[in-house]
mmCIF file of C-alpha atoms in Angstrom:
data_model
loop_
_atom_site.group_PDB
_atom_site.id
_atom_site.type_symbol
_atom_site.label_atom_id
_atom_site.label_comp_id
_atom_site.label_asym_id
_atom_site.label_seq_id
_atom_site.Cartn_x
_atom_site.Cartn_y
_atom_site.Cartn_z
ATOM 1 C CA MET A 1 0.174 0.108 0.257
ATOM 2 C CA SER A 2 1.467 3.465 -1.102
ATOM 3 C CA GLN A 3 1.759 6.302 1.542
ATOM 4 C CA PRO A 4 -0.004 9.748 0.822
ATOM 5 C CA ALA A 5 2.317 12.559 -0.087
ATOM 6 C CA PRO A 6 3.013 14.791 3.013
ATOM 7 C CA ALA A 7 2.154 17.940 0.910
ATOM 8 C CA ARG A 8 0.460 18.563 -1.843
ATOM 9 C CA PRO A 9 0.245 21.630 -4.283
ATOM 10 C CA LEU A 10 -3.088 23.305 -3.996
ATOM 11 C CA ASN A 11 -2.700 25.372 -7.015
ATOM 12 C CA ALA A 12 0.711 24.649 -8.931
ATOM 13 C CA SER A 13 -0.478 27.248 -12.028
ATOM 14 C CA THR A 14 0.484 29.819 -10.158
ATOM 15 C CA HIS A 15 4.280 28.806 -10.104
ATOM 16 C CA SER A 16 6.560 31.608 -11.557
ATOM 17 C CA PRO A 17 10.101 30.313 -12.617
ATOM 18 C CA VAL A 18 11.718 33.281 -10.329
ATOM 19 C CA ASP A 19 10.160 31.496 -7.119
ATOM 20 C CA SER A 20 13.021 28.876 -7.353
ATOM 21 C CA PRO A 21 16.497 28.520 -8.465
ATOM 22 C CA ALA A 22 17.453 26.095 -10.741
ATOM 23 C CA THR A 23 18.764 22.594 -9.622
ATOM 24 C CA PRO A 24 22.224 22.580 -8.183
ATOM 25 C CA ALA A 25 25.179 21.522 -9.604
ATOM 26 C CA ALA A 26 26.716 18.980 -7.524
ATOM 27 C CA THR A 27 28.885 20.112 -4.441
ATOM 28 C CA PRO A 28 32.264 20.979 -5.366
ATOM 29 C CA PRO A 29 35.334 19.237 -3.859
ATOM 30 C CA GLY A 30 36.425 20.862 -0.614
ATOM 31 C CA ALA A 31 32.645 22.501 0.134
ATOM 32 C CA PRO A 32 31.761 22.530 3.845
ATOM 33 C CA SER A 33 29.095 20.089 4.837
ATOM 34 C CA ALA A 34 26.150 20.701 7.054
ATOM 35 C CA ALA A 35 28.527 19.187 9.960
ATOM 36 C CA ASP A 36 31.330 21.444 9.127
ATOM 37 C CA LEU A 37 28.588 24.534 9.139
ATOM 38 C CA LEU A 38 27.686 23.209 12.524
ATOM 39 C CA ASP A 39 31.012 23.274 13.851
ATOM 40 C CA PHE A 40 31.486 26.483 12.485
ATOM 41 C CA VAL A 41 28.643 27.937 14.281
ATOM 42 C CA ARG A 42 29.011 26.313 17.597
ATOM 43 C CA ARG A 43 33.000 27.430 17.739
ATOM 44 C CA THR A 44 31.958 31.018 16.877
ATOM 45 C CA ALA A 45 29.217 31.065 19.092
ATOM 46 C CA ALA A 46 31.425 30.515 22.097
ATOM 47 C CA ASP A 47 33.670 33.382 21.284
ATOM 48 C CA ARG A 48 32.523 35.788 23.927
ATOM 49 C CA GLU A 49 34.410 38.717 22.763
ATOM 50 C CA LEU A 50 32.588 38.544 19.172
ATOM 51 C CA VAL A 51 29.117 37.842 20.785
ATOM 52 C CA ASP A 52 29.449 40.760 22.991
ATOM 53 C CA SER A 53 30.665 43.180 20.192
ATOM 54 C CA LEU A 54 26.934 43.016 18.432
ATOM 55 C CA PRO A 55 25.328 45.920 18.904
ATOM 56 C CA LEU A 56 21.786 45.250 19.863
ATOM 57 C CA ASP A 57 18.432 46.886 19.367
ATOM 58 C CA PRO A 58 15.528 46.842 21.796
ATOM 59 C CA GLU A 59 13.034 46.875 18.624
ATOM 60 C CA GLY A 60 14.381 44.802 15.851
ATOM 61 C CA ARG A 61 17.018 42.344 14.717
ATOM 62 C CA THR A 62 20.746 43.321 14.434
ATOM 63 C CA TRP A 63 23.122 41.458 12.250
ATOM 64 C CA VAL A 64 27.004 41.532 11.373
ATOM 65 C CA ARG A 65 28.122 39.395 8.248
ATOM 66 C CA LEU A 66 30.983 37.196 9.156
ATOM 67 C CA GLU A 67 33.385 35.178 6.996
ATOM 68 C CA GLY A 68 32.312 31.425 7.127
ATOM 69 C CA PRO A 69 34.423 28.215 6.200
ATOM 70 C CA GLY A 70 35.298 27.153 2.957
ATOM 71 C CA GLY A 71 33.063 30.305 1.151
ATOM 72 C CA SER A 72 30.135 30.015 3.066
ATOM 73 C CA GLU A 73 28.186 32.785 4.149
ATOM 74 C CA ALA A 74 27.618 33.493 7.935
ATOM 75 C CA TRP A 75 25.838 35.993 10.367
ATOM 76 C CA LEU A 76 26.068 36.879 13.928
ATOM 77 C CA ILE A 77 22.154 37.907 14.743
ATOM 78 C CA GLY A 78 20.923 39.586 17.812
ATOM 79 C CA TRP A 79 17.070 38.977 18.358
ATOM 80 C CA PRO A 80 15.410 41.346 20.989
ATOM 81 C CA PRO A 81 12.579 39.750 22.980
ATOM 82 C CA GLY A 82 9.638 38.585 21.269
ATOM 83 C CA THR A 83 10.865 38.712 17.708
ATOM 84 C CA GLY A 84 11.316 35.975 15.051
ATOM 85 C CA THR A 85 11.924 35.124 11.268
ATOM 86 C CA GLY A 86 8.382 34.064 9.942
ATOM 87 C CA TRP A 87 8.372 30.827 7.963
ATOM 88 C CA HIS A 88 11.134 30.809 5.362
ATOM 89 C CA ASP A 89 13.658 28.451 3.695
ATOM 90 C CA HIS A 90 17.067 29.075 2.388
ATOM 91 C CA ALA A 91 16.731 27.264 -1.237
ATOM 92 C CA GLU A 92 19.516 25.256 -2.228
ATOM 93 C CA SER A 93 21.713 26.358 0.557
ATOM 94 C CA LEU A 94 22.844 24.160 3.597
ATOM 95 C CA GLY A 95 22.513 25.565 6.967
ATOM 96 C CA ALA A 96 23.315 25.487 10.682
ATOM 97 C CA PHE A 97 22.656 27.849 13.398
ATOM 98 C CA ALA A 98 23.779 28.006 17.246
ATOM 99 C CA THR A 99 22.506 30.073 19.922
ATOM 100 C CA ALA A 100 25.340 31.918 21.611
ATOM 101 C CA ARG A 101 23.004 33.776 24.461
ATOM 102 C CA GLY A 102 19.703 33.414 25.295
ATOM 103 C CA THR A 103 17.339 30.869 24.113
ATOM 104 C CA LEU A 104 15.877 30.263 20.437
ATOM 105 C CA THR A 105 12.801 28.382 19.267
ATOM 106 C CA GLU A 106 12.940 26.481 16.274
ATOM 107 C CA ASN A 107 9.486 25.413 14.494
ATOM 108 C CA ALA A 108 10.443 23.019 11.422
ATOM 109 C CA LEU A 109 8.526 21.165 8.893
ATOM 110 C CA ALA A 110 9.776 17.387 8.831
ATOM 111 C CA VAL A 111 9.492 16.955 4.982
ATOM 112 C CA ARG A 112 11.176 18.225 2.307
ATOM 113 C CA LEU A 113 8.915 20.312 0.214
ATOM 114 C CA PRO A 114 8.840 20.430 -3.674
ATOM 115 C CA ALA A 115 11.883 23.370 -4.671
ATOM 116 C CA SER A 116 9.317 24.806 -7.262
ATOM 117 C CA GLY A 117 5.875 24.379 -9.218
ATOM 118 C CA TRP A 118 3.669 25.474 -6.316
ATOM 119 C CA LYS A 119 2.591 28.548 -4.413
ATOM 120 C CA THR A 120 0.425 27.006 -1.763
ATOM 121 C CA LEU A 121 0.701 23.264 0.038
ATOM 122 C CA GLU A 122 -1.713 21.574 2.065
ATOM 123 C CA LEU A 123 0.701 19.895 4.690
ATOM 124 C CA ALA A 124 -0.012 16.644 6.209
ATOM 125 C CA ASP A 125 -0.763 16.117 9.788
ATOM 126 C CA GLY A 126 2.207 15.343 12.272
ATOM 127 C CA LEU A 127 4.989 17.273 9.819
ATOM 128 C CA ASP A 128 5.528 20.102 12.595
ATOM 129 C CA ARG A 129 8.591 19.764 15.047
ATOM 130 C CA SER A 130 9.885 22.118 17.358
ATOM 131 C CA ARG A 131 12.930 22.555 19.635
ATOM 132 C CA ARG A 132 14.465 25.126 22.011
ATOM 133 C CA LEU A 133 18.152 25.630 21.639
ATOM 134 C CA GLY A 134 19.602 27.114 24.559
ATOM 135 C CA GLU A 135 23.115 28.650 25.029
ATOM 136 C CA GLY A 136 25.687 26.376 23.002
ATOM 137 C CA GLY A 137 22.811 24.476 21.526
ATOM 138 C CA GLY A 138 22.997 24.109 17.477
ATOM 139 C CA ARG A 139 21.354 21.995 14.693
ATOM 140 C CA ALA A 140 22.299 21.849 11.096
ATOM 141 C CA PHE A 141 19.747 21.348 8.285
ATOM 142 C CA GLY A 142 19.632 20.298 4.563
ATOM 143 C CA ARG A 143 18.302 22.230 1.340
ATOM 144 C CA HIS A 144 14.913 23.493 1.373
ATOM 145 C CA HIS A 145 14.493 23.298 5.208
ATOM 146 C CA VAL A 146 11.281 25.154 6.274
ATOM 147 C CA HIS A 147 11.284 26.841 9.554
ATOM 148 C CA GLU A 148 10.801 29.721 11.583
ATOM 149 C CA VAL A 149 13.066 30.947 14.404
ATOM 150 C CA LEU A 150 11.958 32.859 17.510
ATOM 151 C CA ASN A 151 13.228 34.587 20.536
ATOM 152 C CA GLU A 152 9.885 33.852 22.820
ATOM 153 C CA SER A 153 11.425 35.833 26.043
ATOM 154 C CA THR A 154 9.419 38.568 27.152
ATOM 155 C CA ASP A 155 12.630 40.195 28.483
ATOM 156 C CA THR A 156 16.334 38.711 27.203
ATOM 157 C CA HIS A 157 18.073 39.158 24.010
ATOM 158 C CA ALA A 158 19.387 36.628 22.253
ATOM 159 C CA VAL A 159 22.042 36.062 19.998
ATOM 160 C CA SER A 160 23.016 33.541 17.690
ATOM 161 C CA VAL A 161 25.372 32.382 14.687
ATOM 162 C CA HIS A 162 24.395 31.235 11.239
ATOM 163 C CA ALA A 163 26.187 29.780 8.223
ATOM 164 C CA TYR A 164 25.070 28.884 4.950
ATOM 165 C CA TYR A 165 26.605 26.843 1.969
ATOM 166 C CA PRO A 166 26.505 27.751 -0.859
ATOM 167 C CA PRO A 167 25.720 31.567 0.024
ATOM 168 C CA LEU A 168 22.371 32.139 0.024
ATOM 169 C CA PRO A 169 20.949 32.554 -3.588
ATOM 170 C CA LEU A 170 17.367 33.753 -2.019
ATOM 171 C CA ILE A 171 15.337 33.208 0.827
ATOM 172 C CA ARG A 172 11.278 32.108 -0.114
ATOM 173 C CA ARG A 173 9.317 33.607 2.722
ATOM 174 C CA PHE A 174 5.857 31.765 3.727
ATOM 175 C CA SER A 175 2.626 32.413 5.704
ATOM 176 C CA ARG A 176 0.847 29.645 7.371
ATOM 177 C CA ALA A 177 -2.884 29.266 8.337
ATOM 178 C CA GLY A 178 -3.092 25.612 9.958
ATOM 179 C CA ALA A 179 -2.149 22.827 7.551
ATOM 180 C CA VAL A 180 -2.032 25.479 4.360
ATOM 181 C CA LEU A 181 1.646 27.146 3.768
ATOM 182 C CA ARG A 182 1.419 29.571 1.170
ATOM 183 C CA LEU A 183 4.505 31.236 -0.417
ATOM 184 C CA GLU A 184 4.410 34.997 -0.079
ATOM 185 C CA GLN A 185 7.823 36.569 -1.250
ATOM 186 C CA VAL A 186 11.026 35.838 -2.749
ATOM 187 C CA GLU A 187 14.153 37.755 -1.590
ATOM 188 C CA ARG A 188 17.537 37.820 -2.848
ATOM 189 C CA PRO A 189 20.596 38.994 -1.290
ATOM 190 C CA GLU A 190 20.735 42.340 -1.883
ATOM 191 C CA ASP A 191 17.436 42.888 -0.147
ATOM 192 C CA TRP A 192 19.485 41.862 3.088
ATOM 193 C CA GLN A 193 22.738 42.884 2.462
#
């Protein structure tokens, strides 16, 4: 007996080629793996001097770009109380992040979503995962990982380190209403640098 698909397009006809990148070529020799990225973000998150140098804003996230391993893109990010990313993915990039200060919550979907050809998906039951990452806690993820990261504290800033390889070609942002995930926006590097 076959298993039902975990997510199905509700209106695939609304896809635009701009919504997703082309299928990537094979990973070049010497490129960092997800494990390499996780090691980097954990080591960097333990650098008290670097973490303490990040200017913190009481109202919005702050960030500083870092040099990541093997040509990866890396960021040191400050999270005021009650802030988050919203649902998003990192397209064809592998990634990792670690909490340097405070606690972050990651809500994620335990399914690989189609890279293209959809604007709205209906998610099956049981795909939601949530984890809390306190100081020193980290996680790595693969391509097309859909998640949101939140600082749920009401009074404490959090700081984290993130790394992606290859450098982010785009971020797809989603809205979520129950089991329905909808592509809302595609951001390119020039939108956040």
